[in-house]
Coordinates of C-alpha atoms and ligand atoms in Angstrom, one line a residue:
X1 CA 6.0 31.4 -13.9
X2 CA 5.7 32.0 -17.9
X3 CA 4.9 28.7 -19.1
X4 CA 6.2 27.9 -22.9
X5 CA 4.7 24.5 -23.7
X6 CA 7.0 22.6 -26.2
X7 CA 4.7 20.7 -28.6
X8 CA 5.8 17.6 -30.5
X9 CA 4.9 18.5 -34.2
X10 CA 2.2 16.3 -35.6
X11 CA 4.5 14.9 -38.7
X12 CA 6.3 13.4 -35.7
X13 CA 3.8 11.6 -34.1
X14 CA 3.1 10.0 -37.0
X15 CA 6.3 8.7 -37.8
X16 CA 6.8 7.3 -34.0
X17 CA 3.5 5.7 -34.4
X18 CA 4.4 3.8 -37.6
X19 CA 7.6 2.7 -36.5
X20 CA 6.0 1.7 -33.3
X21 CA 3.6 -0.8 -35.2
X22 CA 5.8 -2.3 -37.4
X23 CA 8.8 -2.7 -35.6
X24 CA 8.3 -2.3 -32.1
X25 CA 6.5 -4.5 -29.0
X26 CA 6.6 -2.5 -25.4
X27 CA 7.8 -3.9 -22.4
X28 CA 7.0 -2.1 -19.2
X29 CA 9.9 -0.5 -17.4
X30 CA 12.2 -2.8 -14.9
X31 CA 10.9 -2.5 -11.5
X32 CA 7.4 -1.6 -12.6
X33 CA 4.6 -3.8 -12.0
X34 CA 1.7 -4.9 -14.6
X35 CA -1.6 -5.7 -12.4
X36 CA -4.0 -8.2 -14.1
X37 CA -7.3 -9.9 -12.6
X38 CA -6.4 -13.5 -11.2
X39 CA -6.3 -16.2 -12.8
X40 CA -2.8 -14.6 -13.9
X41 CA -1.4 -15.1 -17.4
X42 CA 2.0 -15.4 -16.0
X43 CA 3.7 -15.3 -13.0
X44 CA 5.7 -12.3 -13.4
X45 CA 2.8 -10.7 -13.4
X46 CA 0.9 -8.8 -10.3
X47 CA -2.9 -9.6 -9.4
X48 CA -4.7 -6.3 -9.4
X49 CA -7.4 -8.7 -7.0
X50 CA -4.8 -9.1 -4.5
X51 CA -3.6 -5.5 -4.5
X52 CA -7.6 -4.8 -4.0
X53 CA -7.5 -7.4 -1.0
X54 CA -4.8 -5.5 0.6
X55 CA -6.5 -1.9 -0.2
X56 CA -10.0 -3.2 1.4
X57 CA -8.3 -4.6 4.3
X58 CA -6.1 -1.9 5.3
X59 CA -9.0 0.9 4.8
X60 CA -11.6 -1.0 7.4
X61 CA -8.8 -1.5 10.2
X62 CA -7.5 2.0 9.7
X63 CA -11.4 3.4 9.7
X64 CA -12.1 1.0 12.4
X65 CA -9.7 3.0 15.0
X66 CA -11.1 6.2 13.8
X67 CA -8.6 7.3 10.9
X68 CA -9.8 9.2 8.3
X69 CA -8.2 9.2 4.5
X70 CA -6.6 11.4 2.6
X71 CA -4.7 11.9 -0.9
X72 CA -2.0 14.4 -1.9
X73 CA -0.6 14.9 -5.8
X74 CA 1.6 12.4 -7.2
X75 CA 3.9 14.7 -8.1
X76 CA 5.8 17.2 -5.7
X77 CA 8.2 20.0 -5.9
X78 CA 11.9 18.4 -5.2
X79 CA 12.7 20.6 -2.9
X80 CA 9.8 19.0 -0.4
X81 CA 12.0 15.9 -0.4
X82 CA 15.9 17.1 -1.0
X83 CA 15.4 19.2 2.6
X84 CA 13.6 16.8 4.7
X85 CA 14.2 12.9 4.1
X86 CA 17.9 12.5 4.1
X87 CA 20.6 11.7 1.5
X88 CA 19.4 7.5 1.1
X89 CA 15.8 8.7 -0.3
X90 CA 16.8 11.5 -2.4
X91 CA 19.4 9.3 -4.4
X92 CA 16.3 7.4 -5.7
X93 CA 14.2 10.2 -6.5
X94 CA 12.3 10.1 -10.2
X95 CA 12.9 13.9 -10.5
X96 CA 13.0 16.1 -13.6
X97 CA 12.4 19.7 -14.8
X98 CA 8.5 20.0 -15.9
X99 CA 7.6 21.9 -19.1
X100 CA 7.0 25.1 -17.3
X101 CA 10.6 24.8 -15.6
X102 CA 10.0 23.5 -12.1
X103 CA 12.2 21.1 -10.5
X104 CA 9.7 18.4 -9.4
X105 CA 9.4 15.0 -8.1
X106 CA 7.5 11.5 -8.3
X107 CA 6.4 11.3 -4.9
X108 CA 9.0 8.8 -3.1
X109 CA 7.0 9.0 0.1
X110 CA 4.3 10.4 1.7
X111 CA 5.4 11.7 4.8
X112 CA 6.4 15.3 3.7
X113 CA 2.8 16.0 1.2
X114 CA 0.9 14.8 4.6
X115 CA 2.8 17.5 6.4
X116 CA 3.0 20.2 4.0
X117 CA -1.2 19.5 4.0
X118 CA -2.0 19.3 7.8
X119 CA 0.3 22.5 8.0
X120 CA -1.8 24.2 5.0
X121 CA -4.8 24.0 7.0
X122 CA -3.7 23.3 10.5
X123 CA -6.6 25.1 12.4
X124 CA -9.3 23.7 10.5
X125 CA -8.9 20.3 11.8
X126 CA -9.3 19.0 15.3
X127 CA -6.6 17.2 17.6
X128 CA -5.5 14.8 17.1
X129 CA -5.7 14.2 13.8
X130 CA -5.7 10.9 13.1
X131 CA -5.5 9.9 8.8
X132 CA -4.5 7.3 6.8
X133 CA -3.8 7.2 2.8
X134 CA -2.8 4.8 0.4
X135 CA -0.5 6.0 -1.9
X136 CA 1.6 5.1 -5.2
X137 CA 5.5 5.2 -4.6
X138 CA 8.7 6.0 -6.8
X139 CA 12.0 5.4 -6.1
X140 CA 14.6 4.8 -8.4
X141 CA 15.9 1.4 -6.7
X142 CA 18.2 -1.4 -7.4
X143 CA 15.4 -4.4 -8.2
X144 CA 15.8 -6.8 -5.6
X145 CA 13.6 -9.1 -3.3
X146 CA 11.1 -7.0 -2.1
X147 CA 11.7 -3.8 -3.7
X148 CA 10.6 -2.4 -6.7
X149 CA 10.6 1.1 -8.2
X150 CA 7.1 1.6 -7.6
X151 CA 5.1 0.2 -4.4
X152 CA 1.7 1.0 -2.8
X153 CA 2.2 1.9 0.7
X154 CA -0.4 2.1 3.8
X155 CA 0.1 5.1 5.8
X156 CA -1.1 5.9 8.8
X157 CA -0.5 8.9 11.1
X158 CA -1.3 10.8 14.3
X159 CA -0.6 14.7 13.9
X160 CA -1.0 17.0 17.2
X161 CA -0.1 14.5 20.1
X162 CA 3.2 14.1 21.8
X163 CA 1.7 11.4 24.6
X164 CA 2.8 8.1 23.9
X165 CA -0.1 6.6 23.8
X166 CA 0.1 7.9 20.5
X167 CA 2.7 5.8 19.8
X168 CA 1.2 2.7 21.0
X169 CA -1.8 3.6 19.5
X170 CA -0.4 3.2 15.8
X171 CA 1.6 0.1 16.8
X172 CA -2.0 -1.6 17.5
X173 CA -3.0 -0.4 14.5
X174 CA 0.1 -1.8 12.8
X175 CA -0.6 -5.1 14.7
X176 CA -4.0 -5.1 13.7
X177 CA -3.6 -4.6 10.5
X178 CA -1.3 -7.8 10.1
X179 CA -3.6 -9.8 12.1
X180 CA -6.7 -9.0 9.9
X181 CA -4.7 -10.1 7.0
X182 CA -4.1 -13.7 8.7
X183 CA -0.9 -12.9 10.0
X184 CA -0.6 -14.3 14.0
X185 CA 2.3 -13.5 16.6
X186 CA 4.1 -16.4 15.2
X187 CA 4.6 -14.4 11.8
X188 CA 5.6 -11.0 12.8
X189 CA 6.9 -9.2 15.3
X190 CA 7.0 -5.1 15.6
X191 CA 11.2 -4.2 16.8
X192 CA 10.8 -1.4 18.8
X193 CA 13.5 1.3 19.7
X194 CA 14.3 5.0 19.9
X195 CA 15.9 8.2 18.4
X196 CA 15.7 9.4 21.7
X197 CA 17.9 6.1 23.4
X198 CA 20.3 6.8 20.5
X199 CA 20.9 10.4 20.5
X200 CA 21.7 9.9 24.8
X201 CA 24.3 7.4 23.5
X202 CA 25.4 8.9 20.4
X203 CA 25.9 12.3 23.3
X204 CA 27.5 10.4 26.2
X205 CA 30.4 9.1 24.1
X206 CA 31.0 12.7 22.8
X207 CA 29.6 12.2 19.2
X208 CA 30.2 15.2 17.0
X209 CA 26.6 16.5 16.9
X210 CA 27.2 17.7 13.4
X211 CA 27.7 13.8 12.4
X212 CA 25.2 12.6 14.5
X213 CA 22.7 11.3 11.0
X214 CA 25.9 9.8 9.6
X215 CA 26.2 8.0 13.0
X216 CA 22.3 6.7 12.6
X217 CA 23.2 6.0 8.8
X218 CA 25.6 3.4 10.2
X219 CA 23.5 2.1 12.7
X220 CA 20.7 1.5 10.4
X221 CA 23.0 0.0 7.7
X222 CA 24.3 -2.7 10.5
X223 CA 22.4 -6.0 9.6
X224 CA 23.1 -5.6 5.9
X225 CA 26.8 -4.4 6.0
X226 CA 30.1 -7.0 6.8
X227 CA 31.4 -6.5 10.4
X228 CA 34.3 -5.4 9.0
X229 CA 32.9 -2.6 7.0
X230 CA 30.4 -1.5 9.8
X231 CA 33.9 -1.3 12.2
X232 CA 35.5 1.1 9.6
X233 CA 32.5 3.3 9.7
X234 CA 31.6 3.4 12.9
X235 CA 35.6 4.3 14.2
X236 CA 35.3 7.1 11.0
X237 CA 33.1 8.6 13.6
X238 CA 34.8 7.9 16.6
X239 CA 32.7 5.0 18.0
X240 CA 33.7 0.9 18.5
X241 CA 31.6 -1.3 17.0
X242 CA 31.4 -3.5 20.5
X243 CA 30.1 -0.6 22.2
X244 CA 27.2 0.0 19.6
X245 CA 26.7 -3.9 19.9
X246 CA 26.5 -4.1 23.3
X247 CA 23.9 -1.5 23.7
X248 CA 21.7 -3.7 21.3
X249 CA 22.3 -6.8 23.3
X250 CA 21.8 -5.0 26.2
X251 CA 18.3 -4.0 24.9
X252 CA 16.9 -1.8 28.0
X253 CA 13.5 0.2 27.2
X254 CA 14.3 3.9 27.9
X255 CA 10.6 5.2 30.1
X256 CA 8.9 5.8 27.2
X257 CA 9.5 2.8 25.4
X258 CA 8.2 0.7 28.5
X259 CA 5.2 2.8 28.6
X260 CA 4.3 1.8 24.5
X261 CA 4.9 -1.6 25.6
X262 CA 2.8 -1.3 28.9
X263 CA -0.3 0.2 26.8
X264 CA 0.0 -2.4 24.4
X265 CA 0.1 -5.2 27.0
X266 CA -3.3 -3.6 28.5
X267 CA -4.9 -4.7 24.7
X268 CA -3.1 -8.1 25.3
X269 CA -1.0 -6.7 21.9
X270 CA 2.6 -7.2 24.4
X271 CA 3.8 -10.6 22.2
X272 CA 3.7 -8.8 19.3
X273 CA 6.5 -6.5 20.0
X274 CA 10.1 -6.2 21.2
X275 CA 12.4 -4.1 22.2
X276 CA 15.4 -4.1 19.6
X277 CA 17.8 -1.3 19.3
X278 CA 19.3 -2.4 16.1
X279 CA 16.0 -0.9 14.7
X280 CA 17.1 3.1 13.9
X281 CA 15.1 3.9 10.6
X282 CA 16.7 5.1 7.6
X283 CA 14.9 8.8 7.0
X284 CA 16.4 11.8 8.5
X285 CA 13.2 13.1 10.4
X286 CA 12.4 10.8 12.8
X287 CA 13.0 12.3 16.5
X288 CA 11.6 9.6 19.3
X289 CA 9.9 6.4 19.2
X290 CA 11.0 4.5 15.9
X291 CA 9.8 1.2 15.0
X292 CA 10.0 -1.7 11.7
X293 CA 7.5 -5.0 11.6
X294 CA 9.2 -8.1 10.1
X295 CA 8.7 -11.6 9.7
X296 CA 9.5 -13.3 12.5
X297 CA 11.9 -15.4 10.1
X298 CA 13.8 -12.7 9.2
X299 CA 12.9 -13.7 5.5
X300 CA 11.9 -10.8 4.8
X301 CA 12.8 -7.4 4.5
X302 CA 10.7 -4.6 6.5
X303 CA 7.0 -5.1 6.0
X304 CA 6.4 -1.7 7.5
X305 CA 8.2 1.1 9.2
X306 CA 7.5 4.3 11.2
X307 CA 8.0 6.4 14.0
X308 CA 7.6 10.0 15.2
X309 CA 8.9 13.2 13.5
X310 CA 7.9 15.8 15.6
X311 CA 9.9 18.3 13.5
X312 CA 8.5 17.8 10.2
X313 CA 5.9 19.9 10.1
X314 CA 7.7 22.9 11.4
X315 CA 10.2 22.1 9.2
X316 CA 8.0 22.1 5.8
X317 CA 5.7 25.1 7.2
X318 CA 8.6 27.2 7.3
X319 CA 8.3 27.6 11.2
X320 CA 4.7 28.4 11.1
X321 CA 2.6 25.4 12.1
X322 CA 4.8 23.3 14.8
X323 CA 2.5 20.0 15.5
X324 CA 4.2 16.6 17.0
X325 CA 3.5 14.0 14.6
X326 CA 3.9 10.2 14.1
X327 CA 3.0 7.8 11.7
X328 CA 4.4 4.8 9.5
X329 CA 3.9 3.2 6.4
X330 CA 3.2 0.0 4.8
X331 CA 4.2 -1.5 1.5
X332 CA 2.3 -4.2 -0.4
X333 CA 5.1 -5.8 -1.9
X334 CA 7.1 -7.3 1.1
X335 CA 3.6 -7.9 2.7
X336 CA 2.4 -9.8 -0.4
X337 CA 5.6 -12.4 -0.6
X338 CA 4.7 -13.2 2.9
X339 CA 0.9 -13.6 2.8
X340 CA 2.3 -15.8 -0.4
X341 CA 4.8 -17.6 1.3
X342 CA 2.5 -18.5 4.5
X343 CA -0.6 -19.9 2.0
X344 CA -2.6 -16.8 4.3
X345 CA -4.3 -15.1 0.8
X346 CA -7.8 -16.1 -0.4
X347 CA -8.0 -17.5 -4.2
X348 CA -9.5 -14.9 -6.1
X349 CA -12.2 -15.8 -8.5
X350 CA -14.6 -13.6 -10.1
X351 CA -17.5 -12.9 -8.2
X352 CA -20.7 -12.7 -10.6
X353 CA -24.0 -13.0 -9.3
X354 CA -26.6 -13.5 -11.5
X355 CA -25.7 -14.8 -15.6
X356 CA -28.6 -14.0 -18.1
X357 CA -28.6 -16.6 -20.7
X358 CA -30.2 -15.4 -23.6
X359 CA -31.5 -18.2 -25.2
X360 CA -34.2 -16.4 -27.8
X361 CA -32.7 -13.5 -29.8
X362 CA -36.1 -12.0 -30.2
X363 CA -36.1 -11.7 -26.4
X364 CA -33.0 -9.8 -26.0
X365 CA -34.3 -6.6 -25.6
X366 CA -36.0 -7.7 -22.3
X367 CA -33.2 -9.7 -21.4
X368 CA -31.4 -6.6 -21.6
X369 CA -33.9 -4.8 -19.6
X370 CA -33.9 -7.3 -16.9
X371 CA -30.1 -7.3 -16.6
X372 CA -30.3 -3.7 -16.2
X373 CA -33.0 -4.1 -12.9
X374 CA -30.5 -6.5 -11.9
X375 CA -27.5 -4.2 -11.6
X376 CA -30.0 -1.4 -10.5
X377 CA -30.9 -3.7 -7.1
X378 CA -27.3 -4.3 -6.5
X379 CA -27.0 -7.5 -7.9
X380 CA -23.2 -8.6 -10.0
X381 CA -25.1 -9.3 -13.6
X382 CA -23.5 -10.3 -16.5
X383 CA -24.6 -12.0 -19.8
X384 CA -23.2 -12.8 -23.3
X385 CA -22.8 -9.1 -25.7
X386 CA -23.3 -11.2 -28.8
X387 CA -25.8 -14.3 -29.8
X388 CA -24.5 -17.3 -29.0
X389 CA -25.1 -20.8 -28.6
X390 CA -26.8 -21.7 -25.6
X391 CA -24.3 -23.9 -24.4
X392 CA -21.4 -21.4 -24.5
X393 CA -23.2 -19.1 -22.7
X394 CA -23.8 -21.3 -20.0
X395 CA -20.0 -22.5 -20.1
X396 CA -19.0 -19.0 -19.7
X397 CA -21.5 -18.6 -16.5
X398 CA -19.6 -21.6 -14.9
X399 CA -16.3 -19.9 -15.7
X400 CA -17.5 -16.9 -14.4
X401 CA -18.6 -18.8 -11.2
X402 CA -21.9 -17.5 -11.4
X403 CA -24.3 -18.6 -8.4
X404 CA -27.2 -18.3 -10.4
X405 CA -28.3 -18.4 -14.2
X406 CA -31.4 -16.7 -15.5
X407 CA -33.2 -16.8 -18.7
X408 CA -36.3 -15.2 -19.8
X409 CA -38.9 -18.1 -21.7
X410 CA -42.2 -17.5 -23.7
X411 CA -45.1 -19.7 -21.7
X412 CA -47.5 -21.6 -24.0
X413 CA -50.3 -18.6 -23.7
X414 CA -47.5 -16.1 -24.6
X415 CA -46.5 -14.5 -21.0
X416 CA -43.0 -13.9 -20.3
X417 CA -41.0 -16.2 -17.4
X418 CA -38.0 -15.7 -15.9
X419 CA -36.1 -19.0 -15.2
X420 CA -33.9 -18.8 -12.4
X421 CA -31.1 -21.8 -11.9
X422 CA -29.2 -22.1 -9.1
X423 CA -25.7 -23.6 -10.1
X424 CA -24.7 -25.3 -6.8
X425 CA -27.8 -26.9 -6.3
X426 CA -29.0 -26.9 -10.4
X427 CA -32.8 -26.5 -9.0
X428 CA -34.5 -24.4 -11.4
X429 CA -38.0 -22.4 -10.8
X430 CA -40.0 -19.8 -12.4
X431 CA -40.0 -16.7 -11.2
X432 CA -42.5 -13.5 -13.0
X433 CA -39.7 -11.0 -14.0
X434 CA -41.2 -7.9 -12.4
X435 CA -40.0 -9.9 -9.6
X436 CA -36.7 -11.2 -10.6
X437 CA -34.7 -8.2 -9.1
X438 CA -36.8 -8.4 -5.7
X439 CA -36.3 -12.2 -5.6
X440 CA -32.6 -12.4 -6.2
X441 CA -32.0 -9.5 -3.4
X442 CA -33.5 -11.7 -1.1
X443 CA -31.5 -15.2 -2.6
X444 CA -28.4 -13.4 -2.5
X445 CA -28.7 -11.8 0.7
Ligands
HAM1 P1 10.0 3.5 4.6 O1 10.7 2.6 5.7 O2 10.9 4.1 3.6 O3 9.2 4.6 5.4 O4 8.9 2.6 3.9 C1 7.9 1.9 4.6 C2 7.7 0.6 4.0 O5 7.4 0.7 2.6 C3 8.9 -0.4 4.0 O6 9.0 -1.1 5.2 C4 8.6 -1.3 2.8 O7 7.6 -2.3 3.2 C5 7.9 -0.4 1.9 N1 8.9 0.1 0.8 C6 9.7 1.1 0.9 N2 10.4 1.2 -0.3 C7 10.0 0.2 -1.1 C8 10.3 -0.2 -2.4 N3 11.2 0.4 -3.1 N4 9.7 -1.3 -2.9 C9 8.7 -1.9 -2.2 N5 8.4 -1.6 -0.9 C10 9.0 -0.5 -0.4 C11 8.5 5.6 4.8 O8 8.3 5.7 3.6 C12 7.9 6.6 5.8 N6 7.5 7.8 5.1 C13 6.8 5.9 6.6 C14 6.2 6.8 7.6 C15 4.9 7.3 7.6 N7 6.8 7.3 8.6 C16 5.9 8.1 9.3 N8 4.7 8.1 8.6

């Protein structure tokens, strides 16, 4: 497509940025977080150390089971989303027209880039393929507890297998995941159910199969709707609300539901799962297995959600890759108020190393030098930019929770010494610097 870009004449700039320093402070959008390195300066404010806490975390159990990562663009064409996840998601898409005249999107969720890229290159990868990424989220939300208009969210997926113990294997992973974080069966619990369970009832009492999303709409909407409202809907498409009720209650695993549960109990994972029909999952592409993890509480909304969508891929490929596929995802912001809430997150403080103090000005430049071996032997160096007074650099090392200080010295007959401190113990000894970098590899371990 032609592309006509639409330049903002220069005069303009300039006038915004005047007006925007004289009369103007920004505030970042509602819904939109600000990360900052703990300590926080307020407590509106995110900690980008957390967010990393998660990030690590979630990358070494999802590697440790064998998933591979992956990354798709931010941005998507609209149409990826207004076909495939179902009216709820595509009311809170950030779509606009770009400067070239496509209708695009912020990407609301990850599921459809994952399949439009496994489908791109289908036969270049081996079966299953198991991947994980860690994306950015938009959707244009109400701001409540727990939702925001912008989340990170942990996905992990299995493309290529339709054997449950597929299934099971992502709900370990899910499970693991937790528990790596600190989080123990009397935190959590993973509500199982299925599409499959739903579909048999939604056929057996004659649903119209043209209504049969609306139906799941309904069911998924259950817990936060009035009884009332949820009997209007549910008789709008022929059903009582009793009979949907007592098919939760009644809770029976459908075969392949037991089998998940079965595999899990071999990994002694059974106590972290349930069977729980009022569990039906809000997108439109799920086809079997569907599950949510919440605090066992029920504080919470949904830490995580997910299920298979066997369809998807055909869907987006336009018929020409057709691979079974399951997954689910993650968000860091429900997760975050609960690690808060149950004390289970580490402080975060920064993590220097080694301090130089430079104490001589006129030994600088190899202070400089020997901060730079430092860094080079993997060591977390930092020192004051500036001259300053010896005791404020040494007040900044302590804020800095450095384990060490150095400082380089002139002995009487003129060599150079490096002066190593350690701050928990405050024993001091010499050390020649040629050897500094070699010695603190071997302190620090
Ligand atoms: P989802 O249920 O829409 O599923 O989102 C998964 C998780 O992301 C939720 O349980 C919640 O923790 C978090 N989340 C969703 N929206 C927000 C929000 N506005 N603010 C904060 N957190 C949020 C999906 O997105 C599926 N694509 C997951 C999946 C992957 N299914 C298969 N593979």
């Amino acid at each position: 497509m032609h592309e006509t870009p639409r330049r903002r004449p220069p005069r303009l700039i300039m006038a915004l940025t005047r007006t925007t320093n004289q009369h103007m402070a920004f505030e970042r959008l509602p819904g939109f977080r600000d990360f900052y390195p703990e300590p926080l300066p307020q407590a509106d404010t995110a900690s980008a150390d957390a967010r990393q806490y998660l990030f690590d975390h979630w990358r070494r159990v999802a590697r440790g089971y064998g998933f591979r990562e992956y990354d798709g663009p931010p941005l998507e064409p609209l149409e990826l989303y207004t076909a495939k996840s179902g009216a709820e998601i595509v009311g809170q898409l950030y779509n606009f027209t770009d400067k070239g005249g496509r209708e695009i999107s912020l990407r609301p969720e990850m599921t459809p880039t994952l399949a439009r890229l496994v489908a791109a290159h289908e036969r270049h990868f081996k079966k299953p393929i198991k991947w994980f990424a860690i994306p950015q989220l938009f959707r244009y939300e109400r701001q409540q507890r727990g939702r925001l208009r912008e989340h990170f969210q942990f996905n992990a997926d299995i493309l290529g297998e339709s054997d449950v113990a597929a299934d099971a294997e992502l709900v370990a992973l899910l499970i693991d995941t937790l528990r790596a974080l600190g989080l123990g069966q009397e935190d959590f619990v993973i509500r199982l159910s299925s599409r499959n369970a739903w579909h048999d009832f939604f056929a057996s009492r004659h649903g119209d199969p043209a209504r049969e999303y609306e139906f799941f709409q309904v069911i998924d909407k259950l817990e936060r709707d009035t009884p009332e409202n949820n009997r209007d809907k549910l008789a709008r498409l022929g059903f009582k609300l009793d009979d949907v009720s007592a098919f939760i209650s009644g809770g029976q695993p459908t075969q392949e539901l037991q089998a998940i549960v079965d595999n899990l109990a071999a990994r002694g994972l059974s106590d972290y799962v349930k069977i729980d029909y009022a569990v039906i999952r809000g997108l439109a592409y799920y086809t079997g297995p569907v599950f949510e993890a919440f605090d066992r509480q029920g504080q919470f909304r949904a830490i995580a959600g997910g299920g298979r969508y066997d369809n998807l891929v055909k869907l987006i490929s336009g018929g020409k890759v057709d691979l079974p596929a399951l997954g689910f995802g993650m968000g860091d912001v429900v997760l975050l108020e609960l690690l808060k809430d149950r004390r289970r997150l580490p402080a975060f403080k920064p993590a220097v190393e080694v301090f130089c103090l430079v104490e001589e000005e006129t030994l600088r430049p190899a202070s400089l030098r020997l901060v730079h071996d430092l860094r080079a032997a993997g060591c977390v160096t930092d020192y004051f930019l500036t001259p300053a007074k010896p005791d404020k650099q040494f007040k900044r090392a302590l804020e800095l929770n450095a384990k060490y200080t150095v400082r380089l010295c002139q002995a009487p007959d003129g060599s150079c010494q490096a002066r190593v401190k350690n701050l928990a113990t405050r024993e001091e000894q010499a050390v020649p610097p040629g050897e500094a970098a070699a010695w603190f590899k071997t302190a620090l371990g």
